[in-house]
Amino acid sequence: MRYALGVEYDGSDFRGWQNLGEGGPSVQASLEQALSSVADTPLQVVCAGRTDAGVHGQCQVVHFETEVVRDPRAWMLGTTTRLPRSIAVRWCVPVADDFHARFCARARRYRYRLLNREVRPALGRQTLSWERRPLDAERMHLAGQALLGENDFSAFRSVQCQALHARRELQSLQVSRHDDVIEVAVRGNAFLHHMVRNIVGSLILVGSGEKPVEWIAELLAGRDRTVAGPTAPPQGLVFLGPLYPDNWHLPAEVTL
């Protein structure tokens, strides 16, 4: 049987999603250990999109295969009871043998939230970045529209990125303000390493007035990471989850 899981996690105490075997705990290793305990045999998972150290997941989707017979509810609850409090399995559904969490996804969504006031956050600091300079969310939104469509995002790609090429399709980018919190919501077919955080770091310079609105389009065209803005801190970033065609019969939150 092949199963898909929806996984929620606070990435604060993890070195990232991927299990690299050393260097600190990963979300993947914790999940595989808990699943293997329920199955009483080693299991491995494949995720829709890896997240970096300190980045959170609202509905990461993974799949795994097993010959062990368990009810989906037993996989969900049994695994969650064996996980640290910072990780929970939200749902489990059986899927077709050709379902693949990564390759079947048609889009991925991220949200970046930062507190924009003079004083750092006390509440919610695990999932909020902070910028003391006043920011203009409308300028940030306008500048970000230059990134829409299929483009070469080399200017927003980390030097550690292992992707074969930098072309990605950014389907939407929305910047909005809610009281003292600025939210950047993006959706694309896929993302490069640090791409969202590098975009946010550059948009902050536009929002502060340090750079003009047109600068983001210039960065995109120039394809030079060294002249773009700094990488925004990880704690403000949440992987909202992937989106799949409805033929896979997954929960509505991850279905197109």
PDB file of C-alpha atoms in Angstrom:
ATOM      1  CA  MET A   1       0.000   0.000   0.000  1.00  0.00           C
ATOM      2  CA  ARG A   2       1.027   3.586  -0.607  1.00  0.00           C
ATOM      3  CA  TYR A   3      -0.147   6.317   1.759  1.00  0.00           C
ATOM      4  CA  ALA A   4      -0.001  10.107   1.700  1.00  0.00           C
ATOM      5  CA  LEU A   5       0.358  12.117   4.908  1.00  0.00           C
ATOM      6  CA  GLY A   6      -0.251  15.781   5.664  1.00  0.00           C
ATOM      7  CA  VAL A   7       2.397  16.875   8.166  1.00  0.00           C
ATOM      8  CA  GLU A   8       2.528  20.051  10.263  1.00  0.00           C
ATOM      9  CA  TYR A   9       5.716  21.136  12.009  1.00  0.00           C
ATOM     10  CA  ASP A  10       7.470  23.933  13.850  1.00  0.00           C
ATOM     11  CA  GLY A  11      10.921  23.987  12.298  1.00  0.00           C
ATOM     12  CA  SER A  12      12.579  26.045  15.038  1.00  0.00           C
ATOM     13  CA  ASP A  13      14.519  23.173  16.586  1.00  0.00           C
ATOM     14  CA  PHE A  14      15.342  21.278  13.376  1.00  0.00           C
ATOM     15  CA  ARG A  15      18.187  21.669  10.917  1.00  0.00           C
ATOM     16  CA  GLY A  16      15.611  21.391   8.151  1.00  0.00           C
ATOM     17  CA  TRP A  17      13.402  18.785   6.555  1.00  0.00           C
ATOM     18  CA  GLN A  18      15.998  16.502   5.004  1.00  0.00           C
ATOM     19  CA  ASN A  19      17.634  13.683   6.921  1.00  0.00           C
ATOM     20  CA  LEU A  20      21.351  14.065   6.200  1.00  0.00           C
ATOM     21  CA  GLY A  21      22.442  11.553   8.822  1.00  0.00           C
ATOM     22  CA  GLU A  22      24.413  13.988  11.004  1.00  0.00           C
ATOM     23  CA  GLY A  23      24.508  17.580  12.193  1.00  0.00           C
ATOM     24  CA  GLY A  24      21.343  17.729  14.287  1.00  0.00           C
ATOM     25  CA  PRO A  25      17.712  16.582  14.177  1.00  0.00           C
ATOM     26  CA  SER A  26      15.646  16.758  11.002  1.00  0.00           C
ATOM     27  CA  VAL A  27      11.886  16.629  10.531  1.00  0.00           C
ATOM     28  CA  GLN A  28      12.236  13.745   8.079  1.00  0.00           C
ATOM     29  CA  ALA A  29      14.239  11.610  10.523  1.00  0.00           C
ATOM     30  CA  SER A  30      11.741  12.218  13.327  1.00  0.00           C
ATOM     31  CA  LEU A  31       8.799  11.309  11.098  1.00  0.00           C
ATOM     32  CA  GLU A  32      10.458   8.175   9.706  1.00  0.00           C
ATOM     33  CA  GLN A  33      11.378   7.005  13.193  1.00  0.00           C
ATOM     34  CA  ALA A  34       7.787   7.424  14.401  1.00  0.00           C
ATOM     35  CA  LEU A  35       6.283   5.743  11.334  1.00  0.00           C
ATOM     36  CA  SER A  36       8.733   2.857  11.624  1.00  0.00           C
ATOM     37  CA  SER A  37       7.715   2.384  15.237  1.00  0.00           C
ATOM     38  CA  VAL A  38       4.043   2.109  14.250  1.00  0.00           C
ATOM     39  CA  ALA A  39       4.890  -0.310  11.429  1.00  0.00           C
ATOM     40  CA  ASP A  40       7.464  -2.227  13.504  1.00  0.00           C
ATOM     41  CA  THR A  41       9.701  -2.117  10.419  1.00  0.00           C
ATOM     42  CA  PRO A  42      11.853   0.612   8.813  1.00  0.00           C
ATOM     43  CA  LEU A  43       9.947   3.045   6.586  1.00  0.00           C
ATOM     44  CA  GLN A  44      11.080   5.983   4.470  1.00  0.00           C
ATOM     45  CA  VAL A  45       9.116   8.975   3.227  1.00  0.00           C
ATOM     46  CA  VAL A  46       9.302  11.235   0.163  1.00  0.00           C
ATOM     47  CA  CYS A  47       8.204  14.862   0.593  1.00  0.00           C
ATOM     48  CA  ALA A  48       6.674  17.447  -1.721  1.00  0.00           C
ATOM     49  CA  GLY A  49       9.294  20.084  -0.963  1.00  0.00           C
ATOM     50  CA  ARG A  50      12.240  20.301   1.422  1.00  0.00           C
ATOM     51  CA  THR A  51      12.438  23.160   3.905  1.00  0.00           C
ATOM     52  CA  ASP A  52      15.529  24.760   5.437  1.00  0.00           C
ATOM     53  CA  ALA A  53      16.586  25.014   9.067  1.00  0.00           C
ATOM     54  CA  GLY A  54      14.120  27.069  11.075  1.00  0.00           C
ATOM     55  CA  VAL A  55      11.411  27.043   8.374  1.00  0.00           C
ATOM     56  CA  HIS A  56       7.976  25.696   9.291  1.00  0.00           C
ATOM     57  CA  GLY A  57       5.443  23.494   7.505  1.00  0.00           C
ATOM     58  CA  GLN A  58       1.669  23.917   7.652  1.00  0.00           C
ATOM     59  CA  CYS A  59       0.806  20.973   5.413  1.00  0.00           C
ATOM     60  CA  GLN A  60       3.862  19.232   4.057  1.00  0.00           C
ATOM     61  CA  VAL A  61       2.770  16.230   1.985  1.00  0.00           C
ATOM     62  CA  VAL A  62       4.745  12.992   2.013  1.00  0.00           C
ATOM     63  CA  HIS A  63       4.160   9.483   0.742  1.00  0.00           C
ATOM     64  CA  PHE A  64       5.439   6.106   1.894  1.00  0.00           C
ATOM     65  CA  GLU A  65       5.002   2.470   0.932  1.00  0.00           C
ATOM     66  CA  THR A  66       4.486  -0.472   3.231  1.00  0.00           C
ATOM     67  CA  GLU A  67       3.143  -4.007   3.331  1.00  0.00           C
ATOM     68  CA  VAL A  68       2.087  -3.479   6.947  1.00  0.00           C
ATOM     69  CA  VAL A  69      -1.688  -3.279   7.339  1.00  0.00           C
ATOM     70  CA  ARG A  70      -2.890  -0.350   9.437  1.00  0.00           C
ATOM     71  CA  ASP A  71      -6.006   1.797   9.317  1.00  0.00           C
ATOM     72  CA  PRO A  72      -5.247   5.349   8.055  1.00  0.00           C
ATOM     73  CA  ARG A  73      -6.433   6.722  11.396  1.00  0.00           C
ATOM     74  CA  ALA A  74      -3.989   4.421  13.180  1.00  0.00           C
ATOM     75  CA  TRP A  75      -1.130   5.682  11.004  1.00  0.00           C
ATOM     76  CA  MET A  76      -2.127   9.274  11.775  1.00  0.00           C
ATOM     77  CA  LEU A  77      -2.668   8.981  15.535  1.00  0.00           C
ATOM     78  CA  GLY A  78      -0.059   6.315  16.229  1.00  0.00           C
ATOM     79  CA  THR A  79       2.635   8.260  14.434  1.00  0.00           C
ATOM     80  CA  THR A  80       1.708  11.565  16.064  1.00  0.00           C
ATOM     81  CA  THR A  81       1.903  10.100  19.572  1.00  0.00           C
ATOM     82  CA  ARG A  82       5.493   9.046  18.830  1.00  0.00           C
ATOM     83  CA  LEU A  83       6.548  12.431  17.457  1.00  0.00           C
ATOM     84  CA  PRO A  84       7.924  15.441  19.358  1.00  0.00           C
ATOM     85  CA  ARG A  85       5.304  18.076  20.153  1.00  0.00           C
ATOM     86  CA  SER A  86       6.631  20.241  17.315  1.00  0.00           C
ATOM     87  CA  ILE A  87       5.435  17.749  14.643  1.00  0.00           C
ATOM     88  CA  ALA A  88       1.958  16.333  13.992  1.00  0.00           C
ATOM     89  CA  VAL A  89       0.400  14.186  11.259  1.00  0.00           C
ATOM     90  CA  ARG A  90      -2.801  15.982  10.268  1.00  0.00           C
ATOM     91  CA  TRP A  91      -4.232  13.319   7.960  1.00  0.00           C
ATOM     92  CA  CYS A  92      -3.444  10.041   6.232  1.00  0.00           C
ATOM     93  CA  VAL A  93      -5.088   8.732   3.069  1.00  0.00           C
ATOM     94  CA  PRO A  94      -4.343   5.691   0.872  1.00  0.00           C
ATOM     95  CA  VAL A  95      -3.255   6.693  -2.628  1.00  0.00           C
ATOM     96  CA  ALA A  96      -2.635   4.985  -5.968  1.00  0.00           C
ATOM     97  CA  ASP A  97       0.704   3.272  -6.508  1.00  0.00           C
ATOM     98  CA  ASP A  98       1.767   5.928  -9.031  1.00  0.00           C
ATOM     99  CA  PHE A  99       1.204   8.876  -6.699  1.00  0.00           C
ATOM    100  CA  HIS A 100       4.417  10.751  -5.907  1.00  0.00           C
ATOM    101  CA  ALA A 101       4.417  13.569  -3.345  1.00  0.00           C
ATOM    102  CA  ARG A 102       7.018  15.580  -5.247  1.00  0.00           C
ATOM    103  CA  PHE A 103       6.484  14.835  -8.921  1.00  0.00           C
ATOM    104  CA  CYS A 104       2.672  14.880  -8.896  1.00  0.00           C
ATOM    105  CA  ALA A 105       2.490  18.340  -7.285  1.00  0.00           C
ATOM    106  CA  ARG A 106       1.482  21.115  -9.701  1.00  0.00           C
ATOM    107  CA  ALA A 107       2.196  24.032  -7.367  1.00  0.00           C
ATOM    108  CA  ARG A 108       3.731  24.915  -4.012  1.00  0.00           C
ATOM    109  CA  ARG A 109       2.758  27.741  -1.658  1.00  0.00           C
ATOM    110  CA  TYR A 110       4.722  29.707   0.926  1.00  0.00           C
ATOM    111  CA  ARG A 111       3.877  32.523   3.337  1.00  0.00           C
ATOM    112  CA  TYR A 112       6.362  34.900   4.920  1.00  0.00           C
ATOM    113  CA  ARG A 113       5.266  37.052   7.879  1.00  0.00           C
ATOM    114  CA  LEU A 114       7.240  39.822   9.531  1.00  0.00           C
ATOM    115  CA  LEU A 115       6.402  42.136  12.375  1.00  0.00           C
ATOM    116  CA  ASN A 116       6.942  45.728  11.269  1.00  0.00           C
ATOM    117  CA  ARG A 117       7.328  47.891  14.384  1.00  0.00           C
ATOM    118  CA  GLU A 118      10.083  49.374  16.518  1.00  0.00           C
ATOM    119  CA  VAL A 119      10.019  46.610  19.142  1.00  0.00           C
ATOM    120  CA  ARG A 120      10.799  42.941  18.505  1.00  0.00           C
ATOM    121  CA  PRO A 121       8.043  40.347  19.076  1.00  0.00           C
ATOM    122  CA  ALA A 122       7.604  38.479  22.344  1.00  0.00           C
ATOM    123  CA  LEU A 123       4.518  36.485  21.369  1.00  0.00           C
ATOM    124  CA  GLY A 124       4.614  34.519  18.138  1.00  0.00           C
ATOM    125  CA  ARG A 125       8.353  35.046  17.710  1.00  0.00           C
ATOM    126  CA  GLN A 126       8.841  31.464  16.482  1.00  0.00           C
ATOM    127  CA  THR A 127       6.854  32.185  13.331  1.00  0.00           C
ATOM    128  CA  LEU A 128       7.538  35.898  12.839  1.00  0.00           C
ATOM    129  CA  SER A 129      10.466  37.766  11.416  1.00  0.00           C
ATOM    130  CA  TRP A 130      10.996  41.384  12.481  1.00  0.00           C
ATOM    131  CA  GLU A 131      11.824  44.621  10.703  1.00  0.00           C
ATOM    132  CA  ARG A 132      12.004  47.860  12.723  1.00  0.00           C
ATOM    133  CA  ARG A 133      12.125  50.223   9.715  1.00  0.00           C
ATOM    134  CA  PRO A 134       8.667  51.321   8.463  1.00  0.00           C
ATOM    135  CA  LEU A 135       7.738  49.358   5.340  1.00  0.00           C
ATOM    136  CA  ASP A 136       5.294  50.226   2.563  1.00  0.00           C
ATOM    137  CA  ALA A 137       3.460  46.993   1.728  1.00  0.00           C
ATOM    138  CA  GLU A 138       1.881  48.518  -1.393  1.00  0.00           C
ATOM    139  CA  ARG A 139       5.309  49.320  -2.852  1.00  0.00           C
ATOM    140  CA  MET A 140       6.479  45.807  -2.044  1.00  0.00           C
ATOM    141  CA  HIS A 141       3.437  44.277  -3.729  1.00  0.00           C
ATOM    142  CA  LEU A 142       3.824  46.421  -6.832  1.00  0.00           C
ATOM    143  CA  ALA A 143       7.523  45.596  -7.136  1.00  0.00           C
ATOM    144  CA  GLY A 144       6.878  41.883  -6.719  1.00  0.00           C
ATOM    145  CA  GLN A 145       4.566  41.712  -9.737  1.00  0.00           C
ATOM    146  CA  ALA A 146       7.636  41.929 -11.976  1.00  0.00           C
ATOM    147  CA  LEU A 147       8.525  38.397 -10.878  1.00  0.00           C
ATOM    148  CA  LEU A 148       5.350  36.731 -12.132  1.00  0.00           C
ATOM    149  CA  GLY A 149       5.521  34.192 -14.925  1.00  0.00           C
ATOM    150  CA  GLU A 150       8.283  31.810 -15.989  1.00  0.00           C
ATOM    151  CA  ASN A 151      11.667  33.412 -15.425  1.00  0.00           C
ATOM    152  CA  ASP A 152      15.296  32.746 -14.635  1.00  0.00           C
ATOM    153  CA  PHE A 153      15.493  33.408 -10.878  1.00  0.00           C
ATOM    154  CA  SER A 154      19.290  33.296 -10.593  1.00  0.00           C
ATOM    155  CA  ALA A 155      19.239  36.629  -8.736  1.00  0.00           C
ATOM    156  CA  PHE A 156      17.241  34.980  -5.945  1.00  0.00           C
ATOM    157  CA  ARG A 157      19.037  31.641  -5.831  1.00  0.00           C
ATOM    158  CA  SER A 158      21.483  30.665  -3.083  1.00  0.00           C
ATOM    159  CA  VAL A 159      25.008  29.617  -3.997  1.00  0.00           C
ATOM    160  CA  GLN A 160      24.292  26.226  -2.370  1.00  0.00           C
ATOM    161  CA  CYS A 161      21.334  25.540  -4.693  1.00  0.00           C
ATOM    162  CA  GLN A 162      21.715  22.194  -6.470  1.00  0.00           C
ATOM    163  CA  ALA A 163      18.899  22.636  -9.014  1.00  0.00           C
ATOM    164  CA  LEU A 164      19.891  21.928 -12.606  1.00  0.00           C
ATOM    165  CA  HIS A 165      18.585  25.312 -13.771  1.00  0.00           C
ATOM    166  CA  ALA A 166      17.075  28.483 -12.318  1.00  0.00           C
ATOM    167  CA  ARG A 167      13.906  28.721 -14.421  1.00  0.00           C
ATOM    168  CA  ARG A 168      10.739  28.607 -12.333  1.00  0.00           C
ATOM    169  CA  GLU A 169       7.157  29.766 -12.796  1.00  0.00           C
ATOM    170  CA  LEU A 170       5.935  32.175 -10.145  1.00  0.00           C
ATOM    171  CA  GLN A 171       2.143  32.028 -10.365  1.00  0.00           C
ATOM    172  CA  SER A 172       1.200  34.638  -7.768  1.00  0.00           C
ATOM    173  CA  LEU A 173       2.806  37.024  -5.268  1.00  0.00           C
ATOM    174  CA  GLN A 174       0.724  39.034  -2.816  1.00  0.00           C
ATOM    175  CA  VAL A 175       2.011  41.469  -0.193  1.00  0.00           C
ATOM    176  CA  SER A 176      -0.452  42.749   2.384  1.00  0.00           C
ATOM    177  CA  ARG A 177      -0.413  44.470   5.758  1.00  0.00           C
ATOM    178  CA  HIS A 178      -2.502  43.396   8.756  1.00  0.00           C
ATOM    179  CA  ASP A 179      -1.920  45.945  11.526  1.00  0.00           C
ATOM    180  CA  ASP A 180       1.795  45.597  12.356  1.00  0.00           C
ATOM    181  CA  VAL A 181       2.310  42.385  10.367  1.00  0.00           C
ATOM    182  CA  ILE A 182       3.313  42.294   6.702  1.00  0.00           C
ATOM    183  CA  GLU A 183       2.570  39.062   4.882  1.00  0.00           C
ATOM    184  CA  VAL A 184       4.108  37.898   1.610  1.00  0.00           C
ATOM    185  CA  ALA A 185       2.241  34.987   0.001  1.00  0.00           C
ATOM    186  CA  VAL A 186       3.731  33.244  -3.039  1.00  0.00           C
ATOM    187  CA  ARG A 187       2.729  30.357  -5.244  1.00  0.00           C
ATOM    188  CA  GLY A 188       4.781  28.714  -7.956  1.00  0.00           C
ATOM    189  CA  ASN A 189       5.376  25.435  -9.721  1.00  0.00           C
ATOM    190  CA  ALA A 190       8.602  24.976  -7.717  1.00  0.00           C
ATOM    191  CA  PHE A 191      11.178  27.040  -5.835  1.00  0.00           C
ATOM    192  CA  LEU A 192      14.950  27.298  -5.704  1.00  0.00           C
ATOM    193  CA  HIS A 193      17.001  27.067  -2.520  1.00  0.00           C
ATOM    194  CA  HIS A 194      16.364  30.243  -0.444  1.00  0.00           C
ATOM    195  CA  MET A 195      14.340  31.706  -3.335  1.00  0.00           C
ATOM    196  CA  VAL A 196      11.405  32.938  -1.234  1.00  0.00           C
ATOM    197  CA  ARG A 197      13.604  34.343   1.531  1.00  0.00           C
ATOM    198  CA  ASN A 198      15.830  36.101  -1.018  1.00  0.00           C
ATOM    199  CA  ILE A 199      12.794  37.634  -2.726  1.00  0.00           C
ATOM    200  CA  VAL A 200      11.489  38.854   0.635  1.00  0.00           C
ATOM    201  CA  GLY A 201      14.884  40.281   1.568  1.00  0.00           C
ATOM    202  CA  SER A 202      14.906  42.320  -1.639  1.00  0.00           C
ATOM    203  CA  LEU A 203      11.286  43.438  -1.259  1.00  0.00           C
ATOM    204  CA  ILE A 204      12.093  44.750   2.221  1.00  0.00           C
ATOM    205  CA  LEU A 205      14.621  47.142   0.664  1.00  0.00           C
ATOM    206  CA  VAL A 206      11.899  48.406  -1.667  1.00  0.00           C
ATOM    207  CA  GLY A 207       9.391  48.702   1.171  1.00  0.00           C
ATOM    208  CA  SER A 208      11.826  50.745   3.255  1.00  0.00           C
ATOM    209  CA  GLY A 209      12.429  53.161   0.386  1.00  0.00           C
ATOM    210  CA  GLU A 210      16.081  52.196   0.073  1.00  0.00           C
ATOM    211  CA  LYS A 211      15.458  50.873  -3.439  1.00  0.00           C
ATOM    212  CA  PRO A 212      12.925  51.934  -6.116  1.00  0.00           C
ATOM    213  CA  VAL A 213       9.997  49.752  -7.158  1.00  0.00           C
ATOM    214  CA  GLU A 214      11.682  49.091 -10.530  1.00  0.00           C
ATOM    215  CA  TRP A 215      14.728  47.561  -8.830  1.00  0.00           C
ATOM    216  CA  ILE A 216      13.132  44.104  -8.491  1.00  0.00           C
ATOM    217  CA  ALA A 217      12.619  43.878 -12.259  1.00  0.00           C
ATOM    218  CA  GLU A 218      16.230  44.971 -12.751  1.00  0.00           C
ATOM    219  CA  LEU A 219      17.448  42.258 -10.380  1.00  0.00           C
ATOM    220  CA  LEU A 220      15.462  39.604 -12.227  1.00  0.00           C
ATOM    221  CA  ALA A 221      16.868  40.685 -15.582  1.00  0.00           C
ATOM    222  CA  GLY A 222      20.427  40.935 -14.248  1.00  0.00           C
ATOM    223  CA  ARG A 223      20.456  37.402 -12.770  1.00  0.00           C
ATOM    224  CA  ASP A 224      23.153  38.405 -10.284  1.00  0.00           C
ATOM    225  CA  ARG A 225      22.610  37.212  -6.707  1.00  0.00           C
ATOM    226  CA  THR A 226      25.442  39.378  -5.381  1.00  0.00           C
ATOM    227  CA  VAL A 227      23.534  42.635  -5.993  1.00  0.00           C
ATOM    228  CA  ALA A 228      20.160  41.494  -4.623  1.00  0.00           C
ATOM    229  CA  GLY A 229      18.921  41.950  -1.068  1.00  0.00           C
ATOM    230  CA  PRO A 230      19.951  39.828   1.921  1.00  0.00           C
ATOM    231  CA  THR A 231      18.338  36.497   2.712  1.00  0.00           C
ATOM    232  CA  ALA A 232      15.408  37.080   5.079  1.00  0.00           C
ATOM    233  CA  PRO A 233      15.505  35.138   8.394  1.00  0.00           C
ATOM    234  CA  PRO A 234      13.990  31.615   8.310  1.00  0.00           C
ATOM    235  CA  GLN A 235      11.506  31.867  11.181  1.00  0.00           C
ATOM    236  CA  GLY A 236       9.041  34.016   9.212  1.00  0.00           C
ATOM    237  CA  LEU A 237       8.645  31.400   6.473  1.00  0.00           C
ATOM    238  CA  VAL A 238       5.953  28.703   6.402  1.00  0.00           C
ATOM    239  CA  PHE A 239       5.559  26.103   3.656  1.00  0.00           C
ATOM    240  CA  LEU A 240       1.774  26.136   3.315  1.00  0.00           C
ATOM    241  CA  GLY A 241       1.849  23.007   1.196  1.00  0.00           C
ATOM    242  CA  PRO A 242       1.713  21.694  -2.362  1.00  0.00           C
ATOM    243  CA  LEU A 243      -1.313  21.464  -4.664  1.00  0.00           C
ATOM    244  CA  TYR A 244      -2.345  18.391  -6.676  1.00  0.00           C
ATOM    245  CA  PRO A 245      -4.924  17.626  -9.377  1.00  0.00           C
ATOM    246  CA  ASP A 246      -8.217  16.364  -7.967  1.00  0.00           C
ATOM    247  CA  ASN A 247      -7.803  12.895  -9.479  1.00  0.00           C
ATOM    248  CA  TRP A 248      -5.579  11.949  -6.515  1.00  0.00           C
ATOM    249  CA  HIS A 249      -8.500  12.450  -4.078  1.00  0.00           C
ATOM    250  CA  LEU A 250      -6.467  14.219  -1.443  1.00  0.00           C
ATOM    251  CA  PRO A 251      -7.904  16.638   1.165  1.00  0.00           C
ATOM    252  CA  ALA A 252      -9.218  19.951  -0.188  1.00  0.00           C
ATOM    253  CA  GLU A 253      -6.381  22.008   1.322  1.00  0.00           C
ATOM    254  CA  VAL A 254      -3.873  20.413  -1.084  1.00  0.00           C
ATOM    255  CA  THR A 255      -6.131  20.020  -4.130  1.00  0.00           C
ATOM    256  CA  LEU A 256      -6.357  22.382  -7.096  1.00  0.00           C
TER     257      LEU A 256
END
